[in-house]
Coordinates of C-alpha atoms and ligand atoms in Angstrom, one line a residue:
M269 CA 0.0 0.0 0.0
T270 CA 1.4 3.4 -0.9
E271 CA -1.3 6.0 -0.7
T272 CA -2.1 7.3 2.8
K273 CA -5.7 6.8 4.0
Y274 CA -7.4 9.0 6.5
I275 CA -9.8 8.2 9.3
F276 CA -11.5 11.1 10.9
V277 CA -13.0 10.4 14.3
T278 CA -15.7 12.8 15.5
G279 CA -18.0 12.6 18.5
G280 CA -21.6 13.5 19.1
V281 CA -24.3 13.8 21.8
V282 CA -22.1 14.4 24.8
S283 CA -18.4 14.9 25.5
S284 CA -16.1 12.4 27.3
L285 CA -17.3 9.4 25.3
G286 CA -13.8 8.1 24.9
K287 CA -12.9 9.1 21.3
G288 CA -9.2 8.9 22.4
I289 CA -9.7 5.2 23.4
I290 CA -11.5 4.4 20.2
S291 CA -8.9 6.1 18.1
S292 CA -6.1 4.3 20.0
S293 CA -7.9 1.0 19.6
I294 CA -8.3 1.4 15.9
G295 CA -4.6 2.3 15.7
K296 CA -3.8 -0.8 17.6
L297 CA -5.9 -3.1 15.4
L298 CA -4.6 -1.7 12.1
Q299 CA -1.1 -1.9 13.5
A300 CA -1.7 -5.6 14.3
R301 CA -2.6 -6.0 10.6
G302 CA 0.8 -4.7 9.7
Y303 CA -0.1 -1.2 8.7
N304 CA 2.1 1.8 9.5
I305 CA -0.2 4.2 11.4
T306 CA -0.2 7.4 13.4
I307 CA -2.9 9.2 15.4
Q308 CA -3.4 12.9 15.5
K309 CA -5.5 15.1 17.7
F310 CA -7.1 18.4 16.9
D311 CA -8.3 20.4 19.9
P312 CA -10.8 23.2 19.1
Y313 CA -9.6 25.7 21.8
I314 CA -7.6 28.9 21.2
N315 CA -4.7 28.0 23.4
I316 CA -1.6 27.2 21.4
D317 CA -1.2 24.1 23.5
P318 CA -2.6 22.9 26.8
G319 CA 0.7 23.6 28.6
T320 CA -0.7 26.6 30.5
L321 CA -4.1 25.0 31.3
N322 CA -5.0 24.1 34.8
P323 CA -5.3 20.3 35.1
Y324 CA -8.9 20.9 36.4
E325 CA -9.7 22.3 32.9
H326 CA -8.2 19.6 30.8
G327 CA -6.6 16.9 32.8
E328 CA -2.9 16.0 32.5
C329 CA -0.6 17.6 30.0
Y330 CA 1.2 15.0 28.1
V331 CA 4.7 15.7 26.7
T332 CA 6.0 14.3 23.4
V333 CA 9.7 13.4 22.8
D334 CA 10.2 16.5 20.8
G335 CA 8.9 18.7 23.6
M336 CA 5.3 19.5 22.7
E337 CA 2.9 19.9 25.5
T338 CA -0.2 18.1 24.4
D339 CA -3.6 16.7 25.2
L340 CA -3.7 13.6 27.4
D341 CA -5.2 11.6 24.6
L342 CA -1.7 11.4 23.0
G343 CA -0.8 9.4 26.1
H344 CA -3.4 6.9 25.2
Y345 CA -2.2 6.7 21.6
E346 CA 1.4 5.9 22.8
R347 CA 0.3 3.5 25.5
F348 CA -1.9 1.5 23.1
T349 CA 0.3 1.5 20.0
G350 CA 3.8 2.0 21.4
I351 CA 4.4 4.5 18.6
Q352 CA 5.9 7.8 19.7
T353 CA 4.0 11.0 18.8
T354 CA 5.5 14.4 17.9
K355 CA 4.5 18.0 17.6
A356 CA 2.6 17.2 14.4
N357 CA 0.3 14.8 16.2
S358 CA -1.2 17.6 18.3
M359 CA -2.9 20.7 16.9
T360 CA -5.2 23.4 18.4
T361 CA -7.3 26.0 16.8
G362 CA -4.8 28.5 18.3
R363 CA -1.9 27.0 16.5
I364 CA -3.8 26.9 13.2
Y365 CA -4.7 30.5 13.5
K366 CA -1.2 31.5 14.6
S367 CA 0.3 29.9 11.6
V368 CA -2.2 31.5 9.2
I369 CA -1.7 34.9 10.9
D370 CA 2.1 34.6 10.7
K371 CA 1.9 33.8 7.0
E372 CA -0.4 36.8 6.5
R373 CA 2.2 39.0 8.2
R374 CA 5.0 37.6 6.1
G375 CA 2.9 38.4 3.0
D376 CA 2.4 34.9 1.9
Y377 CA -1.2 35.5 0.8
L378 CA -0.4 38.3 -1.7
G379 CA -3.0 40.8 -0.8
K380 CA -5.9 38.3 -0.3
T381 CA -8.6 38.7 2.3
I382 CA -7.9 36.0 4.9
Q383 CA -11.0 34.0 5.9
V384 CA -12.0 30.9 7.8
V385 CA -12.8 29.3 4.5
P386 CA -10.5 28.7 2.7
H387 CA -7.5 29.8 4.7
I388 CA -8.1 28.3 8.1
T389 CA -9.6 25.1 6.5
D390 CA -6.7 24.8 4.1
E391 CA -4.3 25.1 7.0
I392 CA -6.2 22.3 8.8
K393 CA -6.1 20.2 5.7
R394 CA -2.4 20.9 5.2
N395 CA -1.6 19.7 8.7
I396 CA -3.6 16.5 8.3
K397 CA -2.0 15.6 4.9
Q398 CA 1.5 16.6 5.9
L399 CA 1.5 14.2 8.8
G400 CA 0.5 11.4 6.3
L401 CA 3.4 12.2 4.1
K402 CA 5.9 12.6 6.9
H403 CA 6.6 8.9 7.4
N404 CA 4.7 7.5 4.5
Y405 CA 1.9 6.3 6.8
D406 CA -0.7 3.8 5.6
F407 CA -3.3 5.4 7.9
V408 CA -3.6 8.7 9.7
I409 CA -6.2 8.6 12.3
T410 CA -7.3 12.2 13.1
E411 CA -9.4 12.7 16.2
I412 CA -11.4 15.9 16.4
G413 CA -11.9 17.2 19.9
G414 CA -15.2 18.6 21.1
T415 CA -18.7 17.5 20.1
I416 CA -20.6 18.0 16.8
G417 CA -22.6 21.1 16.9
D418 CA -20.0 23.2 18.9
I419 CA -19.3 26.4 17.1
E420 CA -15.5 25.8 17.6
S421 CA -15.6 22.5 15.6
A422 CA -17.1 24.0 12.4
P423 CA -13.8 24.8 10.5
F424 CA -12.5 21.3 11.3
L425 CA -15.7 19.7 10.0
E426 CA -15.5 21.8 6.8
A427 CA -11.9 20.6 6.3
I428 CA -13.0 17.0 6.8
R429 CA -15.9 17.4 4.4
Q430 CA -13.5 18.8 1.7
L431 CA -10.9 16.0 2.3
K432 CA -13.5 13.3 2.0
W433 CA -14.7 14.9 -1.2
E434 CA -11.2 15.2 -2.6
L435 CA -9.8 11.8 -1.4
G436 CA -12.9 9.6 -2.1
K437 CA -12.5 6.2 -0.5
K438 CA -9.1 7.2 1.0
A439 CA -10.9 9.2 3.7
I440 CA -13.6 8.0 6.0
N441 CA -15.5 9.3 9.0
L442 CA -16.1 7.4 12.1
H443 CA -18.6 9.0 14.4
L444 CA -18.9 8.1 18.1
T445 CA -22.3 8.7 19.7
Y446 CA -24.1 7.8 22.9
V447 CA -27.2 5.7 23.4
P448 CA -28.7 6.5 26.8
Y449 CA -30.8 4.0 28.8
L450 CA -33.9 5.4 30.3
N451 CA -34.5 3.5 33.5
A452 CA -38.1 4.6 34.0
A453 CA -39.1 3.5 30.5
G454 CA -36.7 0.5 30.5
E455 CA -35.5 1.6 27.0
L456 CA -32.4 2.4 25.1
K457 CA -32.8 5.5 23.1
T458 CA -31.2 6.0 19.7
K459 CA -32.8 9.4 18.9
P460 CA -29.7 11.4 20.1
T461 CA -27.6 9.3 17.7
Q462 CA -29.9 10.0 14.9
H463 CA -29.9 13.8 15.6
S464 CA -26.1 13.8 15.9
V465 CA -25.7 12.1 12.5
K466 CA -28.2 14.6 11.0
E467 CA -26.1 17.4 12.4
L468 CA -23.0 15.9 10.6
Q469 CA -25.0 15.4 7.4
S470 CA -26.1 19.0 7.6
V471 CA -22.5 20.1 7.2
G472 CA -22.1 17.6 4.3
I473 CA -20.5 14.7 6.1
Q474 CA -22.0 11.2 5.8
P475 CA -20.4 9.0 8.5
D476 CA -19.1 5.7 7.2
I477 CA -18.8 4.0 10.6
L478 CA -20.9 4.5 13.8
V479 CA -19.7 3.5 17.2
M480 CA -22.3 3.8 19.9
R481 CA -21.2 4.1 23.5
T482 CA -23.6 2.4 25.8
E483 CA -23.9 1.1 29.3
K484 CA -26.2 -1.7 28.2
H485 CA -25.8 -4.2 25.4
L486 CA -27.5 -3.1 22.2
G487 CA -29.4 -5.8 20.3
E488 CA -29.4 -6.4 16.6
D489 CA -32.7 -4.5 16.2
I490 CA -31.2 -1.3 17.5
R491 CA -28.2 -1.6 15.3
K492 CA -30.5 -2.3 12.3
K493 CA -32.6 0.8 13.1
V494 CA -29.6 3.1 13.5
A495 CA -28.1 1.7 10.2
A496 CA -31.3 2.4 8.3
F497 CA -32.0 5.8 9.8
C498 CA -28.4 7.0 9.4
N499 CA -27.5 5.6 6.0
V500 CA -24.7 3.4 7.4
D501 CA -24.0 -0.2 6.5
L502 CA -25.1 -2.7 9.3
D503 CA -21.6 -4.1 9.7
C504 CA -20.4 -0.6 10.2
V505 CA -22.6 0.0 13.2
V506 CA -20.6 -1.1 16.2
Q507 CA -21.2 -0.7 20.0
S508 CA -18.8 0.2 22.7
E509 CA -20.2 -1.1 25.9
D510 CA -18.7 -0.2 29.3
L511 CA -15.8 -2.6 30.0
P512 CA -13.8 -3.2 33.2
S513 CA -10.7 -1.7 31.6
I514 CA -9.9 0.6 28.7
Y515 CA -7.4 -2.0 27.5
E516 CA -10.3 -4.4 26.7
V517 CA -11.6 -2.0 24.1
P518 CA -9.4 -3.1 21.1
I519 CA -10.4 -6.7 21.7
N520 CA -14.1 -5.8 21.9
M521 CA -13.8 -3.7 18.7
Q522 CA -12.0 -6.5 16.9
Q523 CA -14.7 -9.0 17.9
Q524 CA -17.3 -6.8 16.2
G525 CA -15.2 -6.4 13.1
L526 CA -14.5 -2.7 13.4
D527 CA -11.1 -2.9 11.8
A528 CA -12.4 -5.1 8.9
A529 CA -15.3 -2.6 8.3
I530 CA -12.8 0.3 8.2
L531 CA -10.6 -1.6 5.7
R532 CA -13.6 -2.5 3.5
K533 CA -14.8 1.1 3.5
C534 CA -11.3 2.3 2.5
G535 CA -11.2 -0.1 -0.3
E536 CA -8.5 -2.2 1.2
E537 CA -8.3 -6.0 1.0
V538 CA -9.5 -7.6 4.2
K539 CA -7.2 -10.4 5.3
P540 CA -8.0 -12.8 8.1
T541 CA -8.2 -11.2 11.6
P542 CA -4.8 -11.2 13.3
E543 CA -4.3 -12.5 16.9
L544 CA -3.5 -9.9 19.5
G545 CA -1.2 -12.3 21.4
P546 CA 0.8 -10.2 23.7
W547 CA -2.1 -7.8 24.3
K548 CA -4.3 -10.6 25.3
E549 CA -1.6 -12.0 27.6
F550 CA -1.5 -8.7 29.3
L551 CA -5.2 -8.6 29.8
D552 CA -5.3 -12.2 31.0
R553 CA -2.6 -11.5 33.5
R554 CA -4.5 -8.4 34.6
N555 CA -7.7 -10.3 35.1
R556 CA -5.9 -13.1 36.9
A557 CA -4.3 -10.7 39.5
T558 CA -6.4 -10.7 42.6
E559 CA -3.9 -9.6 45.3
E560 CA -3.7 -5.8 45.8
V561 CA -0.8 -3.4 46.2
N562 CA -1.8 -0.1 47.7
I563 CA -0.1 3.0 46.4
G564 CA -0.6 6.5 47.8
L565 CA -0.7 9.3 45.2
V566 CA 0.3 12.5 47.0
G567 CA -0.8 15.4 44.9
K568 CA -3.2 18.4 44.9
Y569 CA -5.6 17.5 42.1
D570 CA -8.3 15.2 43.2
L571 CA -9.2 14.4 39.6
Q572 CA -8.6 11.1 37.8
D573 CA -7.3 12.7 34.7
A574 CA -4.8 15.0 36.4
Y575 CA -2.2 12.3 36.9
K576 CA -3.4 10.0 34.0
S577 CA 0.0 8.7 32.8
I578 CA 1.2 8.1 36.4
R579 CA -2.0 6.2 37.2
E580 CA -1.7 4.1 34.1
S581 CA 2.0 3.4 34.6
L582 CA 1.4 2.2 38.2
S583 CA -1.5 0.1 37.0
Q584 CA 0.5 -1.5 34.2
A585 CA 3.3 -2.2 36.5
G586 CA 0.9 -3.9 38.9
T587 CA -0.3 -6.2 36.2
Y588 CA 3.3 -7.2 35.3
N589 CA 3.9 -7.9 39.0
D590 CA 0.6 -10.0 39.1
H591 CA -1.1 -7.6 41.4
K592 CA -3.9 -5.1 41.2
T593 CA -2.6 -1.6 41.8
V594 CA -5.1 0.2 44.1
I595 CA -4.4 3.9 44.0
H596 CA -5.3 6.0 47.0
F597 CA -5.3 9.8 46.4
V598 CA -3.8 11.7 49.3
N599 CA -4.5 15.4 49.1
S600 CA -1.2 17.1 49.8
E601 CA -3.0 20.3 51.0
E602 CA -4.5 18.4 53.8
L603 CA -1.4 16.5 54.9
T604 CA 0.3 17.6 58.1
K605 CA 2.8 16.3 60.6
D606 CA -0.1 15.4 62.9
N607 CA -2.2 13.4 60.4
V608 CA 0.5 11.9 58.1
E609 CA 0.7 8.6 59.9
E610 CA -3.1 8.1 59.7
K611 CA -3.3 9.3 56.1
L612 CA -0.5 7.0 54.8
E613 CA -1.5 4.1 56.9
G614 CA -1.7 0.8 55.1
L615 CA 0.1 2.0 52.0
D616 CA 2.7 -0.2 50.5
G617 CA 4.3 2.6 48.5
V618 CA 4.0 6.3 48.0
M619 CA 4.2 8.4 44.8
I620 CA 4.9 12.1 45.3
C621 CA 3.4 13.8 42.2
P622 CA 4.6 16.5 39.9
G623 CA 3.1 19.9 40.0
F624 CA 3.4 23.7 39.9
G625 CA 3.0 26.4 42.5
Q626 CA 2.9 26.7 46.2
R627 CA -0.3 25.0 47.0
G628 CA 0.2 21.6 48.7
I629 CA 4.0 21.6 48.7
E630 CA 4.4 21.4 52.5
G631 CA 2.2 18.3 52.5
K632 CA 4.5 16.7 49.9
I633 CA 7.5 17.5 52.2
V634 CA 5.6 16.0 55.2
A635 CA 4.9 12.8 53.1
A636 CA 8.6 12.6 52.0
H637 CA 9.7 12.9 55.6
Y638 CA 7.4 10.3 56.9
T639 CA 8.2 7.7 54.1
R640 CA 12.0 8.4 54.4
T641 CA 12.0 7.9 58.2
H642 CA 9.7 4.9 58.0
D643 CA 11.4 3.3 55.0
I644 CA 8.3 3.1 52.9
P645 CA 9.0 2.8 49.1
T646 CA 8.8 6.3 47.7
F647 CA 8.9 7.6 44.1
G648 CA 9.1 11.3 43.5
I649 CA 8.6 12.7 40.0
C650 CA 9.6 16.2 39.0
L651 CA 8.2 18.4 41.7
G652 CA 8.0 15.2 43.8
M653 CA 11.7 14.8 43.4
Q654 CA 12.3 18.4 44.2
M655 CA 10.3 18.0 47.4
I656 CA 12.2 14.9 48.4
V657 CA 15.4 16.9 48.0
T658 CA 14.0 19.8 50.0
E659 CA 12.9 17.6 52.8
F660 CA 16.4 16.0 53.0
A661 CA 18.0 19.4 53.0
R662 CA 15.8 20.6 55.8
N663 CA 15.8 17.5 58.1
V664 CA 19.1 15.8 57.3
L665 CA 21.4 18.6 56.2
G666 CA 19.8 20.9 58.9
Y667 CA 18.8 23.8 56.7
A668 CA 15.4 24.6 58.1
D669 CA 14.8 27.2 55.4
A670 CA 15.8 25.0 52.5
N671 CA 13.4 25.4 49.6
S672 CA 13.0 25.6 45.8
R673 CA 13.4 29.1 44.3
E674 CA 9.9 28.5 42.9
F675 CA 8.4 28.9 46.4
D676 CA 10.9 31.1 48.2
E677 CA 12.9 33.5 46.1
K678 CA 15.1 34.7 49.0
T679 CA 16.0 31.4 50.7
P680 CA 19.7 31.2 51.4
H681 CA 19.4 27.5 50.9
N682 CA 18.0 27.2 47.4
V683 CA 18.6 23.4 47.0
I684 CA 16.3 23.6 44.0
D685 CA 17.1 26.6 41.8
I686 CA 15.9 28.2 38.6
M687 CA 18.0 27.4 35.5
E688 CA 20.1 30.2 34.1
E689 CA 18.3 30.3 30.8
Q690 CA 14.9 30.4 32.5
K691 CA 15.6 33.5 34.5
N692 CA 14.6 36.1 31.9
I693 CA 11.6 34.3 30.4
T694 CA 8.5 36.4 30.1
N695 CA 6.3 34.1 28.1
M696 CA 4.9 31.2 30.1
G697 CA 3.8 29.0 27.2
G698 CA 6.1 26.4 25.8
T699 CA 9.2 27.8 27.5
M700 CA 10.0 25.1 30.1
R701 CA 12.7 22.5 29.7
L702 CA 10.6 20.2 27.6
G703 CA 10.9 16.9 25.8
A704 CA 13.5 14.1 25.8
Y705 CA 17.0 14.7 27.1
E706 CA 19.8 12.2 27.7
C707 CA 20.8 11.0 31.1
V708 CA 23.8 9.0 32.2
I709 CA 23.4 6.8 35.2
R710 CA 26.1 6.0 37.7
Q711 CA 27.2 2.3 37.6
N712 CA 26.0 0.1 40.4
S713 CA 23.4 2.6 41.5
R714 CA 19.9 1.3 42.2
A715 CA 18.6 3.3 39.2
C716 CA 21.3 1.8 37.0
N717 CA 20.4 -1.7 38.1
I718 CA 16.8 -1.0 37.4
Y719 CA 17.3 0.4 33.9
K720 CA 20.0 -2.2 33.3
Q721 CA 21.8 0.5 31.2
E722 CA 23.8 3.6 31.8
Y723 CA 22.5 5.7 29.0
I724 CA 18.8 6.6 28.9
Q725 CA 16.5 9.3 27.5
E726 CA 13.5 10.6 29.4
R727 CA 11.0 13.5 28.9
H728 CA 11.0 16.7 30.8
R729 CA 8.6 19.5 31.8
H730 CA 10.0 21.9 34.4
R731 CA 11.9 25.2 35.0
Y732 CA 13.7 24.4 38.2
E733 CA 16.6 22.1 38.9
F734 CA 18.7 20.5 41.6
N735 CA 21.4 23.0 42.7
N736 CA 24.7 21.3 42.1
D737 CA 26.4 23.5 44.8
Y738 CA 24.9 21.2 47.3
E739 CA 25.7 17.9 45.6
K740 CA 28.7 16.9 47.8
E741 CA 26.8 17.6 51.0
F742 CA 23.8 15.5 49.9
E743 CA 26.2 12.7 48.9
R744 CA 28.1 12.7 52.2
N745 CA 24.8 12.4 54.0
G746 CA 23.4 9.5 52.0
M747 CA 21.3 11.0 49.2
L748 CA 23.1 10.3 45.9
C749 CA 22.8 12.2 42.6
V750 CA 23.1 9.1 40.4
G751 CA 21.7 10.4 37.1
R752 CA 22.8 13.5 35.2
N753 CA 22.6 15.1 31.9
P754 CA 26.0 14.5 30.1
E755 CA 26.0 18.0 28.5
S756 CA 24.6 20.4 31.1
D757 CA 25.5 18.2 34.2
L758 CA 22.0 18.8 35.6
V759 CA 21.0 16.2 38.1
E760 CA 18.2 13.9 36.8
I761 CA 18.0 11.1 39.4
V762 CA 18.5 11.1 43.2
E763 CA 18.3 8.0 45.4
I764 CA 18.9 7.0 49.0
P765 CA 20.6 3.5 48.6
S766 CA 20.3 2.7 52.3
L767 CA 16.5 2.6 52.0
K768 CA 14.3 0.0 50.3
W769 CA 13.2 2.3 47.4
Y770 CA 13.6 6.0 47.7
I771 CA 14.1 7.5 44.2
G772 CA 13.3 10.9 42.7
T773 CA 13.5 11.7 39.0
Q774 CA 13.6 15.2 37.6
F775 CA 12.1 13.8 34.4
H776 CA 8.7 12.2 33.8
P777 CA 9.2 8.4 33.2
E778 CA 5.4 8.0 33.1
Y779 CA 5.2 9.4 29.6
Q780 CA 7.2 6.4 28.3
S781 CA 5.4 3.5 30.0
T782 CA 3.2 1.6 27.5
V783 CA 1.0 -1.5 27.8
L784 CA 3.5 -3.8 26.1
K785 CA 6.6 -2.0 27.3
P786 CA 6.0 -1.0 30.9
H787 CA 8.6 1.4 32.4
P788 CA 11.4 -0.3 34.5
L789 CA 11.2 2.3 37.3
F790 CA 7.5 1.7 37.8
L791 CA 7.9 -2.1 37.6
D792 CA 10.6 -2.1 40.2
F793 CA 8.8 0.4 42.5
I794 CA 5.7 -1.7 42.5
K795 CA 7.7 -4.9 43.0
T796 CA 9.4 -3.4 46.0
A797 CA 6.1 -2.1 47.3
I798 CA 4.7 -5.6 47.1
E799 CA 7.7 -7.0 49.0
N800 CA 7.3 -4.2 51.6
K801 CA 3.7 -5.3 52.0
K802 CA 4.7 -8.9 52.6
K803 CA 7.0 -7.8 55.4
Ligands
LIG968 N1 7.3 23.2 39.3 C1 8.5 22.5 39.1 C2 9.4 23.1 38.0 O1 8.9 23.9 37.2 C3 8.2 21.0 38.8 C4 7.4 20.8 37.5 C5 6.8 19.5 37.4 O2 6.5 18.8 38.4 N2 6.4 19.1 36.2 O3 10.5 22.8 38.0

């Protein structure tokens, strides 16, 4: 196959239907058939990227290897397919407009009036097609954020309409809708689906595939009715029932022949359905695990999506250790010296989460102190690592006023400091230390034994760093700086080897943990937490 095919995934009726999971599942299934695929997300908001958004607005911010701050759906794409995403996989209305406006200022449009159609829509189309050409992909799956009918989505829908027209069979639309169950009537209702499809048709898009999210099984009669009312082939009407885990979705979609329907619609030969061997083994192992390992998540956002990648990484690592990871959110704003014992009681390991800003940091320090002095396996990521370091400086090195420059500009003991190149930054967006950087790990350190290699690359998202002036003092007192950037000498990993598992990383390992390739740090952390439990 040479020509790239495009699958546009839209959603209707309500938001949060799981377009990201469906897109990832399709990616997984096509990949299993040997196709070279990629998944792209368009978000209809004006922000250039979600980097400056509060997690309460949009959940976690996911970071690509090339340093783009993106929507958390890109995390699902990588976890499902194991394929790395880049800047080109994440677009927002803001970026599209910025690019068009920059071109206008450069004079690229030669005196034309710049309009939503054709200039914005052309820019959207260009970004979709360009990704296809980039690595000669067989399929580009493009997920359109938002819900059909939103004012913001209109230019994206117009771009899809045009592409479908231009590319014929090489471009299809998969529309995800919701079928509610009315308890009082005891009925499943397809009307919202019909209306949502009408809305799509009214902008000139005929969906090729319909996936209906539902909490109850939909019978053949309902599928037939929807097919007839929406002009969609019966084998292209699929249901996505609630499942115990998002990782069951690809299997469920395959059983209903979604991948085969997509191929048929695109005019591709449909070969026999492939086995999803390792994926199924992962699920079997996950379902077999009954014993629990209890992990505390010390952070300030009491919202599932805020620490999505960390939660998924912990959960995957549980499966590979034949345990169910049970995550207990511990609100760092409520954590004090007086209640820490009670709040962390019964936990086999503690994760100190990343974050920005003052709120909740003292609680993270209290947690780090408790777990260090009680030898509870502890993993600090980014701000979590910085708080582990601050706690150590305060209570072991004896600098009661030790702090990060982020929280106390005047502290004489700035064990975490701002990087030189960050000092004069005025724009907040996209200016942190972002994306993958190299790290060299000290031989025979715990981290090196876990990674089983000295040279690694991990992704970053921060402005502040360990202050190397204090390195010797930390080392003399038992906290070792075992990972560093070979060029800048910045500290990337700290550990206390005398404890069971006490490691902090300046980088975010959670962005690299996938279903079939779980991250070694998470695997070892959970393994140690399980051993800790047994003792
Ligand atoms: N606020 C810290 C910094 O900017 C940590 C960031 C994070 O946890 N991602 O360095």
